[in-house]
C-alpha cells in the first residue's frame, strides 16, 4: 500500500477533498485499534497508519468509516453503500 493508493481511495469518496496541514496532507482518518499498525498523533487528534501492515480492503473500509463520521448527513443519505 502506498500513500498515492491511500489518497486515491480517500479522494474517490463523495465530496472528499485534501488539505495541507504543516505541509502534510490530512485525510481525516480516525482509528482506534492495533497499536503496532496505528498510532496517535497530536494526542489522539490524528492517527498515523503503517501502510505496510494494512491491506487495501481494510484501509478502504477504515477510510469509508471515517468519511461517514465526517460527511454531512445529506451526503451519507445520497451514498448509503459507500
Short mmCIF file of C-alpha atoms in Angstrom, two decimals, residues 1-80:
data_model
loop_
_atom_site.label_atom_id
_atom_site.label_comp_id
_atom_site.label_asym_id
_atom_site.label_seq_id
_atom_site.Cartn_x
_atom_site.Cartn_y
_atom_site.Cartn_z
CA UNK A 1 0.00 0.00 0.00
CA UNK A 2 1.39 3.40 -0.93
CA UNK A 3 0.44 6.93 0.07
CA UNK A 4 -0.77 7.50 -3.50
CA UNK A 5 -3.10 4.48 -3.25
CA UNK A 6 -4.49 5.75 0.07
CA UNK A 7 -5.01 9.20 -1.42
CA UNK A 8 -6.86 7.71 -4.42
CA UNK A 9 -9.20 5.68 -2.19
CA UNK A 10 -9.94 8.61 0.10
CA UNK A 11 -10.44 11.17 -2.66
CA UNK A 12 -12.82 8.83 -4.51
CA UNK A 13 -15.34 9.30 -1.68
CA UNK A 14 -18.14 11.78 -2.41
CA UNK A 15 -17.19 15.42 -1.79
CA UNK A 16 -13.84 14.39 -0.29
CA UNK A 17 -11.01 16.84 -0.69
CA UNK A 18 -7.47 17.08 0.51
CA UNK A 19 -5.99 19.87 2.58
CA UNK A 20 -2.48 20.58 3.70
CA UNK A 21 -1.52 20.90 7.33
CA UNK A 22 2.02 21.92 8.10
CA UNK A 23 3.00 20.75 4.64
CA UNK A 24 1.45 17.28 5.05
CA UNK A 25 -1.88 16.06 3.63
CA UNK A 26 -4.77 15.46 6.04
CA UNK A 27 -7.42 12.92 5.11
CA UNK A 28 -9.37 12.79 8.39
CA UNK A 29 -8.90 9.18 9.40
CA UNK A 30 -9.99 8.16 12.92
CA UNK A 31 -8.99 4.69 14.11
CA UNK A 32 -8.57 3.08 17.49
CA UNK A 33 -7.21 -0.42 17.04
CA UNK A 34 -3.87 -2.23 16.61
CA UNK A 35 -1.10 -0.06 18.18
CA UNK A 36 1.54 -1.75 16.00
CA UNK A 37 -0.26 -0.55 12.89
CA UNK A 38 -1.89 2.68 14.11
CA UNK A 39 -0.58 5.34 16.46
CA UNK A 40 -1.92 8.55 17.89
CA UNK A 41 -0.55 11.75 16.50
CA UNK A 42 -1.06 15.06 18.28
CA UNK A 43 -2.56 13.49 21.37
CA UNK A 44 -5.13 11.44 19.51
CA UNK A 45 -6.30 14.17 17.15
CA UNK A 46 -4.87 12.29 14.13
CA UNK A 47 -3.84 8.72 13.53
CA UNK A 48 -0.71 7.53 11.72
CA UNK A 49 -1.04 4.29 9.75
CA UNK A 50 1.81 1.92 8.94
CA UNK A 51 0.82 1.24 5.33
CA UNK A 52 2.97 -1.87 5.22
CA UNK A 53 0.72 -3.52 7.82
CA UNK A 54 -2.73 -2.95 6.27
CA UNK A 55 -4.48 -4.43 3.27
CA UNK A 56 -6.11 -2.25 0.66
CA UNK A 57 -9.50 -3.71 1.64
CA UNK A 58 -9.04 -2.90 5.33
CA UNK A 59 -7.75 0.58 4.64
CA UNK A 60 -10.63 1.33 2.27
CA UNK A 61 -13.09 0.17 4.94
CA UNK A 62 -11.44 2.45 7.51
CA UNK A 63 -11.43 5.41 5.14
CA UNK A 64 -15.11 4.90 4.31
CA UNK A 65 -15.94 4.66 8.02
CA UNK A 66 -14.01 7.87 8.71
CA UNK A 67 -15.76 9.56 5.78
CA UNK A 68 -19.17 8.52 7.11
CA UNK A 69 -18.30 10.00 10.51
CA UNK A 70 -17.28 13.33 8.97
CA UNK A 71 -19.60 13.64 5.95
CA UNK A 72 -22.73 15.77 6.14
CA UNK A 73 -25.96 13.85 6.67
CA UNK A 74 -27.10 14.73 3.13
CA UNK A 75 -24.06 13.06 1.55
CA UNK A 76 -24.38 9.99 3.73
CA UNK A 77 -28.01 9.67 2.64
CA UNK A 78 -27.07 10.11 -1.04
CA UNK A 79 -24.32 7.47 -0.81
CA UNK A 80 -25.54 4.83 1.69
#
